[in-house]
Short mmCIF file of C-alpha atoms in Angstrom, two decimals:
data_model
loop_
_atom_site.label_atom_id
_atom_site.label_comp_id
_atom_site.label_asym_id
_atom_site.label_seq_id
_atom_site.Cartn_x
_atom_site.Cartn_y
_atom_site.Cartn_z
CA UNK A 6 -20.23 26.96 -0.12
CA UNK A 7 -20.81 26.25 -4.01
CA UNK A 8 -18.74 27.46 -6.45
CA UNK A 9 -20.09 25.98 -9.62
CA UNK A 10 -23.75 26.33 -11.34
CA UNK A 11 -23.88 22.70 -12.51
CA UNK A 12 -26.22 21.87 -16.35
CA UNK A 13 -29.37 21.61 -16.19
CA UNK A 14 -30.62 18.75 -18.53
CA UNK A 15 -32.92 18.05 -20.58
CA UNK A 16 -33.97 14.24 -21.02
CA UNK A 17 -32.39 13.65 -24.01
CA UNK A 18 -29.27 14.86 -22.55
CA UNK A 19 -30.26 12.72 -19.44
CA UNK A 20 -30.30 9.66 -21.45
CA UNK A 21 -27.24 10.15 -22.92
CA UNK A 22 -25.25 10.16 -20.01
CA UNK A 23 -27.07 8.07 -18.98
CA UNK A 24 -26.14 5.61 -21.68
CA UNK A 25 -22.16 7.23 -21.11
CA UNK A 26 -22.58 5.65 -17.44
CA UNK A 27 -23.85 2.17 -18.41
CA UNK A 28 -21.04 1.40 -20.77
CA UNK A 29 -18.28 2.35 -18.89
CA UNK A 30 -19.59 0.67 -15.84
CA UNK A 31 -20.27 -2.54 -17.55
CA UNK A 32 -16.35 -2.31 -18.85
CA UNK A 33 -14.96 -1.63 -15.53
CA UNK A 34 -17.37 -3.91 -13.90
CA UNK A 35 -16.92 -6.72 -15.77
CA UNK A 36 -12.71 -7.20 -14.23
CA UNK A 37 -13.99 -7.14 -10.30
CA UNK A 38 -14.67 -10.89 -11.11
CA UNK A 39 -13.54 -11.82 -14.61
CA UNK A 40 -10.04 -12.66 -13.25
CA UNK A 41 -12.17 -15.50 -10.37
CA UNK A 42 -12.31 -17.88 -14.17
CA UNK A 43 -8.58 -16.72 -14.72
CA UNK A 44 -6.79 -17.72 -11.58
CA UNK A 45 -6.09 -20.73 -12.03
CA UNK A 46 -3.85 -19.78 -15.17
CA UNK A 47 -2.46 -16.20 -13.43
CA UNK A 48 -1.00 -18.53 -10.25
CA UNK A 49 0.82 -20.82 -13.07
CA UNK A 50 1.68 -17.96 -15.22
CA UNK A 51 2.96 -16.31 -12.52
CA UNK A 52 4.30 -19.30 -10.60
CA UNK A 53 2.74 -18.22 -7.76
CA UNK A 54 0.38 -20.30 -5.24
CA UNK A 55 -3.33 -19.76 -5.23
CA UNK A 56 -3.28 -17.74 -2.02
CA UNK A 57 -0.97 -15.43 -3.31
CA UNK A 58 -2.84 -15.27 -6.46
CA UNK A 59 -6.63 -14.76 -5.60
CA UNK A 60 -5.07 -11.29 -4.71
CA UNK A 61 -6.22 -10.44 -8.23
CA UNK A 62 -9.60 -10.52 -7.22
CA UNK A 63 -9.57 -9.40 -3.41
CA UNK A 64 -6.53 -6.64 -4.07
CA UNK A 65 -8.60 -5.30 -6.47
CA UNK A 66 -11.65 -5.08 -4.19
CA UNK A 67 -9.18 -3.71 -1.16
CA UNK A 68 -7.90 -1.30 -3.28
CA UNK A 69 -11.49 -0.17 -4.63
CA UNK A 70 -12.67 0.10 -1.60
CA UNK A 71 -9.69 2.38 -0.25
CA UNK A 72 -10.46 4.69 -2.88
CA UNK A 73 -14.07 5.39 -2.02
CA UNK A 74 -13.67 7.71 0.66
CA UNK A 75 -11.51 10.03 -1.61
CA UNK A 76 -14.05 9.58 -3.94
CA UNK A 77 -16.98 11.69 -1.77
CA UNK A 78 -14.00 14.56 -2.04
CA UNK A 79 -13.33 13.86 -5.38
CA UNK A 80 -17.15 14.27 -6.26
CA UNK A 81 -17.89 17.75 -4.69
CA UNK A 82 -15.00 19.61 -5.62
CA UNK A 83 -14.17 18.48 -9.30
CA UNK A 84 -16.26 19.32 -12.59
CA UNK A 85 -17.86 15.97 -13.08
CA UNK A 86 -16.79 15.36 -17.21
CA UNK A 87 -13.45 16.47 -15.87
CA UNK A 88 -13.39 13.66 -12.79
CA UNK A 89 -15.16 11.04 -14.77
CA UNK A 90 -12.89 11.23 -17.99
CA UNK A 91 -9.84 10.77 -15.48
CA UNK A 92 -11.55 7.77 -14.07
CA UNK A 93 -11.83 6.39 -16.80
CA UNK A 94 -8.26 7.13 -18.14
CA UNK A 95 -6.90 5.87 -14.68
CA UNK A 96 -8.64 2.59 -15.85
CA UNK A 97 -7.19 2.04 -18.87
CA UNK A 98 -3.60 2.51 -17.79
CA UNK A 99 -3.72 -0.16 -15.65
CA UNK A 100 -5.06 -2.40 -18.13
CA UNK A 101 -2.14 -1.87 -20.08
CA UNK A 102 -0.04 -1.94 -16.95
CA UNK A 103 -1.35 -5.96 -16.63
CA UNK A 104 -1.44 -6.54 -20.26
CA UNK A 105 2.44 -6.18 -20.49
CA UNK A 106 3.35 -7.32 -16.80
CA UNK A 107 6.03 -9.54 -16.46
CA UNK A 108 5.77 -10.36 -12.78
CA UNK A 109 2.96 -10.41 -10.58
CA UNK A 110 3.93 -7.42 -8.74
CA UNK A 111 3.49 -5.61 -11.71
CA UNK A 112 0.41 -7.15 -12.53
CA UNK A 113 -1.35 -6.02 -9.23
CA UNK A 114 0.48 -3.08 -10.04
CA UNK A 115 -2.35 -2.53 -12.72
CA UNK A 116 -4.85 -4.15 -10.72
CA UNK A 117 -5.02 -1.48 -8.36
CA UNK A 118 -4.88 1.31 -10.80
CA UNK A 119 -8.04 -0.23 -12.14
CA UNK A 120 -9.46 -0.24 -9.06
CA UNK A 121 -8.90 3.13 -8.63
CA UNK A 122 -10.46 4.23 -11.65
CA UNK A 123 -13.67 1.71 -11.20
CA UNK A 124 -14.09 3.49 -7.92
CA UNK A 125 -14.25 6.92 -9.32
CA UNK A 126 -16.35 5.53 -12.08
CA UNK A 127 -18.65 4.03 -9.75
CA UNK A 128 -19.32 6.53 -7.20
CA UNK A 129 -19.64 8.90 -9.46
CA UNK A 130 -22.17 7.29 -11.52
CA UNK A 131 -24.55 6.55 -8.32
CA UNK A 132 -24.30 10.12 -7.17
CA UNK A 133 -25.10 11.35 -10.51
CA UNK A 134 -28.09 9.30 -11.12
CA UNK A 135 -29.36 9.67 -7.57
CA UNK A 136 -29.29 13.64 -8.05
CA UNK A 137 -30.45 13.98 -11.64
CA UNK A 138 -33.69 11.76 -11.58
CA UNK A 139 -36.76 12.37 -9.60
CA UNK A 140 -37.04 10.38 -6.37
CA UNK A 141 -40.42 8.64 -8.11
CA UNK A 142 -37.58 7.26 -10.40
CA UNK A 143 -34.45 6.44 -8.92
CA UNK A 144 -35.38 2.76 -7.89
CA UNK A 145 -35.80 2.01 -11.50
CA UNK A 146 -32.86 3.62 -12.75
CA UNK A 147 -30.36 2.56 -10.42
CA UNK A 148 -32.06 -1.08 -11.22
CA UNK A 149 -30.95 -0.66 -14.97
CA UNK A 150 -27.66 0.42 -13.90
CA UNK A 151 -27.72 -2.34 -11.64
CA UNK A 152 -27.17 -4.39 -14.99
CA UNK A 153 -23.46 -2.93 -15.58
CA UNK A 154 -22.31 -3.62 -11.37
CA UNK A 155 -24.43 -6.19 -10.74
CA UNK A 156 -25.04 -8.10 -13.82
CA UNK A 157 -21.64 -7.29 -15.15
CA UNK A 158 -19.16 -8.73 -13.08
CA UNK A 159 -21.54 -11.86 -12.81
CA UNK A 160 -21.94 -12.51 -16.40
CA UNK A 161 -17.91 -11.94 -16.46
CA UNK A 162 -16.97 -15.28 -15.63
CA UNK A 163 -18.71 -17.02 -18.20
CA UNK A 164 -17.50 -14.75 -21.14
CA UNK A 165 -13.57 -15.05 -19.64
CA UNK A 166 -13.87 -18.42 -19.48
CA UNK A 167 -14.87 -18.59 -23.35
CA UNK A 168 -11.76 -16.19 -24.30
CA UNK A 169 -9.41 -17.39 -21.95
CA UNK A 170 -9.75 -21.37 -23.44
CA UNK A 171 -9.79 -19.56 -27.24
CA UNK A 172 -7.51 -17.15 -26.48
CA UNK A 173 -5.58 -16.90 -23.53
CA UNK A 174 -5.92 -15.04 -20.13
CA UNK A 175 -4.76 -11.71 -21.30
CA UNK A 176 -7.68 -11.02 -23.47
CA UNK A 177 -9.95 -10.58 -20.96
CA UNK A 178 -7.62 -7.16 -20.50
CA UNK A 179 -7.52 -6.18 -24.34
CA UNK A 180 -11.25 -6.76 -24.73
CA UNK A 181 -12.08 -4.60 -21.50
CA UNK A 182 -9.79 -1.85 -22.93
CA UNK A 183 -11.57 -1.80 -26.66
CA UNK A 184 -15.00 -1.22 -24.66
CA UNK A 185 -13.30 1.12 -22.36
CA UNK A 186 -11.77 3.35 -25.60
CA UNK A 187 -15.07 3.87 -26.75
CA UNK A 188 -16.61 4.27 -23.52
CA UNK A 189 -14.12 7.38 -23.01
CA UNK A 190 -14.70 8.97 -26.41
CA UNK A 191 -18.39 8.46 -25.78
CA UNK A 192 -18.49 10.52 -22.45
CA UNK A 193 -16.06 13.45 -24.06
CA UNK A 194 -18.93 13.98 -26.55
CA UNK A 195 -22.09 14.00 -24.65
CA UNK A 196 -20.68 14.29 -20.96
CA UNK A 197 -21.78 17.74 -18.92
CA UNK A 198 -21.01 19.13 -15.34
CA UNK A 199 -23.77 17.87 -13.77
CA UNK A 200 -23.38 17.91 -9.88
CA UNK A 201 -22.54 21.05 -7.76
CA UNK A 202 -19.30 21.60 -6.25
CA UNK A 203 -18.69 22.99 -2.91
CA UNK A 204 -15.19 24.89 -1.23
CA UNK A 205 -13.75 21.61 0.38
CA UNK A 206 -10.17 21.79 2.19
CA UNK A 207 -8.47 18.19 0.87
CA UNK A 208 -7.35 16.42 4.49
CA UNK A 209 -4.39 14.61 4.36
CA UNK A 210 -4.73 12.69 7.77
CA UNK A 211 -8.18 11.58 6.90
CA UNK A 212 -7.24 10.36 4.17
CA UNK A 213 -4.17 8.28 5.40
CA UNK A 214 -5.96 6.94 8.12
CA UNK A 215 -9.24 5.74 5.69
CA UNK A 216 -6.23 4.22 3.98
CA UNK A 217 -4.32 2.46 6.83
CA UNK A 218 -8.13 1.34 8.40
CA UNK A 219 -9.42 -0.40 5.64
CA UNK A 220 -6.65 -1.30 4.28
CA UNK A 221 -5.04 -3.19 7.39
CA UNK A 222 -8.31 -4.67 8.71
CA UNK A 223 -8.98 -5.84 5.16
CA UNK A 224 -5.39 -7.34 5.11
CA UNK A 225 -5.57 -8.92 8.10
CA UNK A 226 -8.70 -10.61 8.11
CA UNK A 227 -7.79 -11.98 4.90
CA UNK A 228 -4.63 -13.33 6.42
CA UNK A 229 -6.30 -15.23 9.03
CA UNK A 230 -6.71 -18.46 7.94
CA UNK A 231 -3.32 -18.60 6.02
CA UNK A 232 -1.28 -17.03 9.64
CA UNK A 233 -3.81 -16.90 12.58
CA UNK A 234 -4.94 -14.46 14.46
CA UNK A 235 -1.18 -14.24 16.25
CA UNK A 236 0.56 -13.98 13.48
CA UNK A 237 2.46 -10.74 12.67
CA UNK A 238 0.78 -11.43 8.58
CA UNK A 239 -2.80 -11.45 10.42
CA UNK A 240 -2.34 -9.62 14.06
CA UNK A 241 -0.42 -6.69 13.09
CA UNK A 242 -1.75 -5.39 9.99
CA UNK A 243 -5.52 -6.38 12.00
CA UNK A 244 -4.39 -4.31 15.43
CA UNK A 245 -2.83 -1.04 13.57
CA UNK A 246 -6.37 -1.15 11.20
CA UNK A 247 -8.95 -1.25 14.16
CA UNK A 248 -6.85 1.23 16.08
CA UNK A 249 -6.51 3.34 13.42
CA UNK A 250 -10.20 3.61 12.24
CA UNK A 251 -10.93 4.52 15.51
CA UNK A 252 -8.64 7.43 15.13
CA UNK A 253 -10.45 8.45 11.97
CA UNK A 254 -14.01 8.25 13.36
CA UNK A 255 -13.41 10.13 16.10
CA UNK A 256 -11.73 12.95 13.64
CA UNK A 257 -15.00 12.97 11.25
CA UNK A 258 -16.97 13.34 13.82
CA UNK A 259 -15.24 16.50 15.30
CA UNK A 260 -14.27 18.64 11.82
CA UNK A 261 -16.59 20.76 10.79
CA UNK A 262 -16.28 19.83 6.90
CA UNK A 263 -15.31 16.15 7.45
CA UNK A 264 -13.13 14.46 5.30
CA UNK A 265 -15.79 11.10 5.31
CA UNK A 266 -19.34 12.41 6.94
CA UNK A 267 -19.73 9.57 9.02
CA UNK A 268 -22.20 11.02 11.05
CA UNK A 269 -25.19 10.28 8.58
CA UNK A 270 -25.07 6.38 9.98
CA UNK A 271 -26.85 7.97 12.86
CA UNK A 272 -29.63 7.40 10.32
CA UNK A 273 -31.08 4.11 11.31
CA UNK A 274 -32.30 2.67 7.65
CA UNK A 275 -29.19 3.81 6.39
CA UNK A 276 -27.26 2.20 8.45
CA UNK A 277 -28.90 -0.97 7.96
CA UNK A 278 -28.20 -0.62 4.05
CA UNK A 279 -24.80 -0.31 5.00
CA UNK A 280 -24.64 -3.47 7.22
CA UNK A 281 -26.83 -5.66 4.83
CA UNK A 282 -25.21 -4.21 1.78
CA UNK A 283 -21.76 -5.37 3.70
CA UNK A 284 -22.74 -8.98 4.27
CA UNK A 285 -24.75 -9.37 1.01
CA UNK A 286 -21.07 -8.09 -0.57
CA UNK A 287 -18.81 -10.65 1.70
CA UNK A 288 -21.51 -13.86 0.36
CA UNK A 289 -21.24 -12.42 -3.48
CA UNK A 290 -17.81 -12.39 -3.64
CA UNK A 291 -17.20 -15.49 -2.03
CA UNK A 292 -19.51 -17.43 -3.90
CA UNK A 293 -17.91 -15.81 -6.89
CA UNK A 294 -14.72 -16.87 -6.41
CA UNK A 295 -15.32 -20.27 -5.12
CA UNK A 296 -17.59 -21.87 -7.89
CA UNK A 297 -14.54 -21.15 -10.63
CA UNK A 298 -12.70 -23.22 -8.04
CA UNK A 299 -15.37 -25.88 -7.60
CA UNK A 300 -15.82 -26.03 -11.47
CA UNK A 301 -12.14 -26.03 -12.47
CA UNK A 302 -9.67 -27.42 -8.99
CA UNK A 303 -12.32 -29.45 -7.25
CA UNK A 304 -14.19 -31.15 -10.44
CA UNK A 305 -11.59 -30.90 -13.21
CA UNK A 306 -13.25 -29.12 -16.11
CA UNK A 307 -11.83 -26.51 -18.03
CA UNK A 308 -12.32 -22.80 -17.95
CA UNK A 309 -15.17 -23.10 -20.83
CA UNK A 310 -17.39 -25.83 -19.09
CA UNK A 311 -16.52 -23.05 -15.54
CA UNK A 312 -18.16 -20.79 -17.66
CA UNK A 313 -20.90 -22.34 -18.50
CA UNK A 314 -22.11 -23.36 -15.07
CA UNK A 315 -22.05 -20.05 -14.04
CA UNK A 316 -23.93 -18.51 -17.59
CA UNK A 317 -27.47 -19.26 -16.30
CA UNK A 318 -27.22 -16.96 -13.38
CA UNK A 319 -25.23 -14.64 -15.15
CA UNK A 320 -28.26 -14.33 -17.17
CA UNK A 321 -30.64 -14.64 -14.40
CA UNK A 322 -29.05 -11.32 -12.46
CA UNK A 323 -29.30 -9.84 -16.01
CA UNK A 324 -32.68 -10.45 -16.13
CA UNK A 325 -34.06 -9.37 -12.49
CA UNK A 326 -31.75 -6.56 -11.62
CA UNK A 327 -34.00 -3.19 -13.43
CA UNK A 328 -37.36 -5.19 -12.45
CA UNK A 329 -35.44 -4.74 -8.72
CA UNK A 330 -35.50 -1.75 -8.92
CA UNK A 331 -39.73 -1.39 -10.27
CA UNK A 332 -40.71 -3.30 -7.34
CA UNK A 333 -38.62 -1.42 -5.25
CA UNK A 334 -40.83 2.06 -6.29
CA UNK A 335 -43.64 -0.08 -6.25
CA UNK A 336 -43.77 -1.98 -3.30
CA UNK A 337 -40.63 -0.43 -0.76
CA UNK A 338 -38.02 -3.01 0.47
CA UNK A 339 -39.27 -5.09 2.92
CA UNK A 340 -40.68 -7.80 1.17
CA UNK A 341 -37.97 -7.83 -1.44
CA UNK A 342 -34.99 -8.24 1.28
CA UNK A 343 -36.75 -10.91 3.07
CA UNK A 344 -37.64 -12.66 -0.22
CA UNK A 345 -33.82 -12.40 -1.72
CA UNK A 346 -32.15 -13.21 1.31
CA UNK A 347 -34.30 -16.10 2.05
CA UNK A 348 -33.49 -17.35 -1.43
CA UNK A 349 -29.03 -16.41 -0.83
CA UNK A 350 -29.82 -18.93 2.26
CA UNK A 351 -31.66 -21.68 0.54
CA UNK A 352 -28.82 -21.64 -2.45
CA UNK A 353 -25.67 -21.94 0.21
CA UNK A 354 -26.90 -24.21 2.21
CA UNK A 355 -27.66 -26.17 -1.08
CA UNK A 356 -23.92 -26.26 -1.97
CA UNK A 357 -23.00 -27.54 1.57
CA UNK A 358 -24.13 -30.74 0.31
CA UNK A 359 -22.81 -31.46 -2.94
CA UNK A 360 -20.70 -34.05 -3.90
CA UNK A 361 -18.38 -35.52 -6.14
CA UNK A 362 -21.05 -37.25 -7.81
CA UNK A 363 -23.38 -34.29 -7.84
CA UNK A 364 -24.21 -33.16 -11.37
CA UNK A 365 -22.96 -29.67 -12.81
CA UNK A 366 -26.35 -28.95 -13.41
CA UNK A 367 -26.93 -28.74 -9.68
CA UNK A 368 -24.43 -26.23 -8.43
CA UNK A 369 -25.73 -24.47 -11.78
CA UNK A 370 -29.05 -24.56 -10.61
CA UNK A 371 -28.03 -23.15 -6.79
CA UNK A 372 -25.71 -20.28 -8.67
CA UNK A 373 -28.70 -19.20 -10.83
CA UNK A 374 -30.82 -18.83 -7.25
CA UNK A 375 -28.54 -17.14 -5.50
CA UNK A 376 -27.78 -14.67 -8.78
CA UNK A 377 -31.28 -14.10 -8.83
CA UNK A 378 -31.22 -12.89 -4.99
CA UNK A 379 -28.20 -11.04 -5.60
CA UNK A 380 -29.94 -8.91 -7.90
CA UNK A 381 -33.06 -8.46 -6.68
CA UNK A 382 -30.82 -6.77 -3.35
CA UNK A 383 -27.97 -4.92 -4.80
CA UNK A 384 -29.01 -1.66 -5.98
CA UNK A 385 -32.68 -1.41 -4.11
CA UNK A 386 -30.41 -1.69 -0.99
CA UNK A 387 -28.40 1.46 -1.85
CA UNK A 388 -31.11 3.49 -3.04
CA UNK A 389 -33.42 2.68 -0.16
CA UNK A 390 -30.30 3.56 2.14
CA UNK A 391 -29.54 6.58 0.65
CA UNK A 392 -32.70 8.20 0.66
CA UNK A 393 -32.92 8.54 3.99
CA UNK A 394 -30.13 10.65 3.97
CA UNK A 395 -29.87 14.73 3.32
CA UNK A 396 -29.68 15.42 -0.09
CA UNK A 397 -26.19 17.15 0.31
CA UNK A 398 -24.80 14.25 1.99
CA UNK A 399 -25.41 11.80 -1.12
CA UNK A 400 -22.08 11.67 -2.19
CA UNK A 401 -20.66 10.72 1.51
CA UNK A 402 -23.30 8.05 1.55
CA UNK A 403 -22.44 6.23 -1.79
CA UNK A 404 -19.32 6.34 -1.26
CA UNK A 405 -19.27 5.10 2.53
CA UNK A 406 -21.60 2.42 1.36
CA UNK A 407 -19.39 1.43 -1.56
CA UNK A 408 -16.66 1.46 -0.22
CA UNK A 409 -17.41 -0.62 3.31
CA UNK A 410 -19.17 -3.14 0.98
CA UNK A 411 -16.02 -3.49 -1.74
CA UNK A 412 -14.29 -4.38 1.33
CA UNK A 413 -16.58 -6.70 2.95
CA UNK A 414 -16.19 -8.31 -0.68
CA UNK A 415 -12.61 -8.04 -0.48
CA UNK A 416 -12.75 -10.28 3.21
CA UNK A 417 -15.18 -12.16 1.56
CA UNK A 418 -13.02 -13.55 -1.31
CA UNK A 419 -10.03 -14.33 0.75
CA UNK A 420 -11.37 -15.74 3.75
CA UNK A 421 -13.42 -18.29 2.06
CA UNK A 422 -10.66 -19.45 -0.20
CA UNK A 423 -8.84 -19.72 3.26
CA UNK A 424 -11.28 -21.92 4.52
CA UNK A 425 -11.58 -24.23 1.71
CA UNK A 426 -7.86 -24.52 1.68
CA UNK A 427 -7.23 -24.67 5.36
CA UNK A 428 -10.12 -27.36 5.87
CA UNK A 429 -9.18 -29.15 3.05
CA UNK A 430 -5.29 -29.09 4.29
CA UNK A 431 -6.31 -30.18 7.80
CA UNK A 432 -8.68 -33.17 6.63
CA UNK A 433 -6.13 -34.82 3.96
CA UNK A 434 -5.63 -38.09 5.91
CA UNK A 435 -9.64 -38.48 6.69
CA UNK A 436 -11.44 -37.54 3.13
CA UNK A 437 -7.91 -38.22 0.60
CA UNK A 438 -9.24 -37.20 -2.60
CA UNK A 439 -12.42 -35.45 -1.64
CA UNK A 440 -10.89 -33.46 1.14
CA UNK A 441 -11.06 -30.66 -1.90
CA UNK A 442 -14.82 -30.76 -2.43
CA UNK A 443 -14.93 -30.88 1.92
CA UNK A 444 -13.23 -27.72 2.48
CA UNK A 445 -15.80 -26.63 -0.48
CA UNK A 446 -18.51 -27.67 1.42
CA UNK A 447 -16.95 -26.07 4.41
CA UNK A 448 -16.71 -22.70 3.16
CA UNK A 449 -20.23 -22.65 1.84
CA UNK A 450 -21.73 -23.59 4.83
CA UNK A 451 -20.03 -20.65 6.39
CA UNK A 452 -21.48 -18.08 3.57
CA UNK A 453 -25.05 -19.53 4.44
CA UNK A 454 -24.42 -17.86 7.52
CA UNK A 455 -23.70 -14.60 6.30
CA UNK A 456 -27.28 -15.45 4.38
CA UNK A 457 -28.51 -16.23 7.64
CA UNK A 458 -27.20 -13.02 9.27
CA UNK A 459 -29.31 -11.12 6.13
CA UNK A 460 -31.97 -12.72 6.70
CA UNK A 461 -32.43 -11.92 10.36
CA UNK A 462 -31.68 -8.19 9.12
CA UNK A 463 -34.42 -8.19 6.93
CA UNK A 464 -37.08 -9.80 9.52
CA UNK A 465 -36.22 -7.58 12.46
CA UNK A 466 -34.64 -4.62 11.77
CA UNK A 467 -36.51 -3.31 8.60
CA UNK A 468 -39.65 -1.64 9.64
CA UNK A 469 -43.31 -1.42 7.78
CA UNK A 470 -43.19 -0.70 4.76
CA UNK A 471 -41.83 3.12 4.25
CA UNK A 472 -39.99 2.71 0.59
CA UNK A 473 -39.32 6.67 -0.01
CA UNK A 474 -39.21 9.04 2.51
CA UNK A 475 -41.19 12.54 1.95
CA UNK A 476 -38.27 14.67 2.22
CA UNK A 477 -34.97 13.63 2.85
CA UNK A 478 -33.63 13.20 6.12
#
């Protein structure tokens, strides 16, 4: 039952918040991957090793992906200004959290409070521009938004890599929390209650067990090249996840109101969003952590040359993500998925075989390819997935999508780190000095087939060429 009568706007008022959502998802956007150029002076700052460390980049994803499910709660039964201003506010805590930590504890401390508030922000901002535009629109304008969580986090590296060199790692944090300042007196201005709310009992168990699910078979996945699969790092945390997220399906599937509405992957299309969206988000990350390594551990240059390698596909997603989303109302998504994932492919298996002596320029060239398929897939994925869902169940389905992506980014980022290292480890004695740029090769190979897997997706499993249903489903 709704309780609220939410604003009806006007386009002006549209495009305001509109603007409101761009800016503040661009700010929290930008730290999902700004800290990739950073780790290598967090793990010395901290005096922690790199394993330990990359948990700036894949906590933050666990942690945002955690959140999600709240968020579909969150969205239906708070005022929207009301939820978004706290996201935002949640945000900027924990960048002052990291910005004064003096351990690393502390520092993931903030991490996750960020988290939090980017997945509020996030969510949020999908469901609100997937209810307020008309469905002969929505491809386009979750395209441009595609610029702040797409483009964003991928132009990221290059810019921290600029400030950290000039100005240490840190700044990355007090620059993010200038932008998110204004962001947050921006949406008190022109912000309005735009979504309806409905009578929803808050369940505690469902949200627990969403917690202890994707939290432990994030945690243990990620700890399976570090422990192995017996291990009680890797095999516990693994054993009480999948058991547990059986619990919670089972429990969505039997409430009346569920906590989660699982029960719209029943739709077939959107459940292959979900699935592609998932491996598209475990190759992203991986890449995205891994060329800052290649750049920096494996070829020696500094932070700024890191961030210049990656600039050109920075630029490239930049460029491509809002005509994404035209082709997408154009044309449907067919011939884009095939086309992009081809293209993710073609770039991985490129990396497989560079060397030592490879020019930059190369592994630039690859990066700006697979940027480019990144996003052209992103947000035409999650708007072609979620309208073929009831209009009421939007919410649940950003959210579910989010949030089992975030996580499949989370994997993504720790397990190929944990093959680079545990290849390059185990082939010391055989390559000596290029057993680095091996277990780089490695780990790439392995993220061409994820591309692979996408591919395959794309072929066989997407049918014709229906882009927008007539009603939704």
């Amino acid at each position: 039952m709704r309780n609220n009568n939410p604003v009806q706007l006007d386009g002006r008022k549209r495009t305001l918040i509109f603007v409101c959502l761009i800016v503040s998802g661009i700010a929290s956007s930008i730290l999902s991957t700004a800290m990739t150029t950073a780790l290598p002076n967090v793990v010395e700052y901290f005096r922690v090793s790199t394993s330990v460390g990359q948990w700036v980049t894949s906590g933050y994803s666990l942690a945002m992906g955690m959140i999600m499910p709240l968020t579909a709660y969150l969205i239906t039964r708070f005022p929207t200004k009301r939820l978004y201003l706290t996201g935002i506010g949640c945000f900027m805590a924990g960048l002052i959290l990291s910005i004064f930590a003096g351990n690393f504890g502390l520092m993931m401390a903030g991490r996750i409070l960020q988290a939090c508030g980017n997945g509020v922000l996030m969510s949020a901002a999908q469901v609100i521009i997937l209810t307020v535009y008309p469905i002969e629109k929505k491809g386009t304008m979750m395209g441009a938004y595609g610029l702040a969580t797409t483009a964003a986090p991928i132009v990221a590296p290059t810019l921290a890599g600029l400030m950290i060199d000039a100005f240490g790692w840190k700044s990355i944090f007090y620059a993010v929390l200038v932008i998110m300042a204004g962001s947050f007196l921006l949406s008190l201005i022109v912000f309005e209650d735009v979504l309806e709310l409905q009578e929803k009992k808050f369940d505690v168990l469902s949200f627990a067990e969403s917690i202890l699910a994707f939290g432990g078979i994030t945690l243990g996945i990620g700890n399976l090249t570090s422990f192995g699969i017996f291990s009680v790092q890797a095999g516990a945390p693994l054993l009480v996840g999948v058991v547990v997220c059986v619990f919670f399906l089972l429990r969505q599937c039997r409430l009346e109101e569920p906590f989660l509405d699982v029960k719209i992957l029943s739709s077939r299309k959107y459940a292959v969003s979900v699935i592609s969206s998932m491996v598209l988000y475990l190759v992203m990350m991986g890449s995205s952590v891994m060329m800052p390594l290649y750049v920096q551990n494996v070829m020696g240059y500094s932070a700024v040359v890191s961030g210049l390698v990656t600039l050109p596909g920075s630029l490239a997603t930049a460029a491509v993500s809002p005509f994404a989303g035209r082709f997408y109302d154009r044309m449907g998504i067919k011939k884009i998925f095939v086309a992009g994932a081809a293209a993710l492919l073609i770039s991985n298996i490129g990396m497989y075989f560079l060397t030592m002596e490879t020019p930059l320029f190369a592994a630039a060239a690859l990066n700006v390819l697979r940027n480019l398929s990144i996003g052209s897939l992103m947000m035409p994925l999650l708007t072609w997935g979620t309208s073929h869902v009831d209009a009421r169940k939007i919410a649940d389905a950003s959210s579910l999508l989010t949030s089992l992506r975030t996580i499949a980014g989370s994997i993504g980022s720790a397990v190929f780190v944990g093959i680079m290292t545990l290849i390059s480890q185990e082939s010391a004695s055989e390559y000596g000095d290029r057993a680095l740029i091996h277990g780089m090769n490695v780990s790439f190979l392995w993220m061409a087939a994820g591309a692979l897997v996408l591919l395959l997706i794309s072929i066989f499993a997407v049918r014709g060429q229906e882009r927008k249903p007539a009603a939704a489903k």
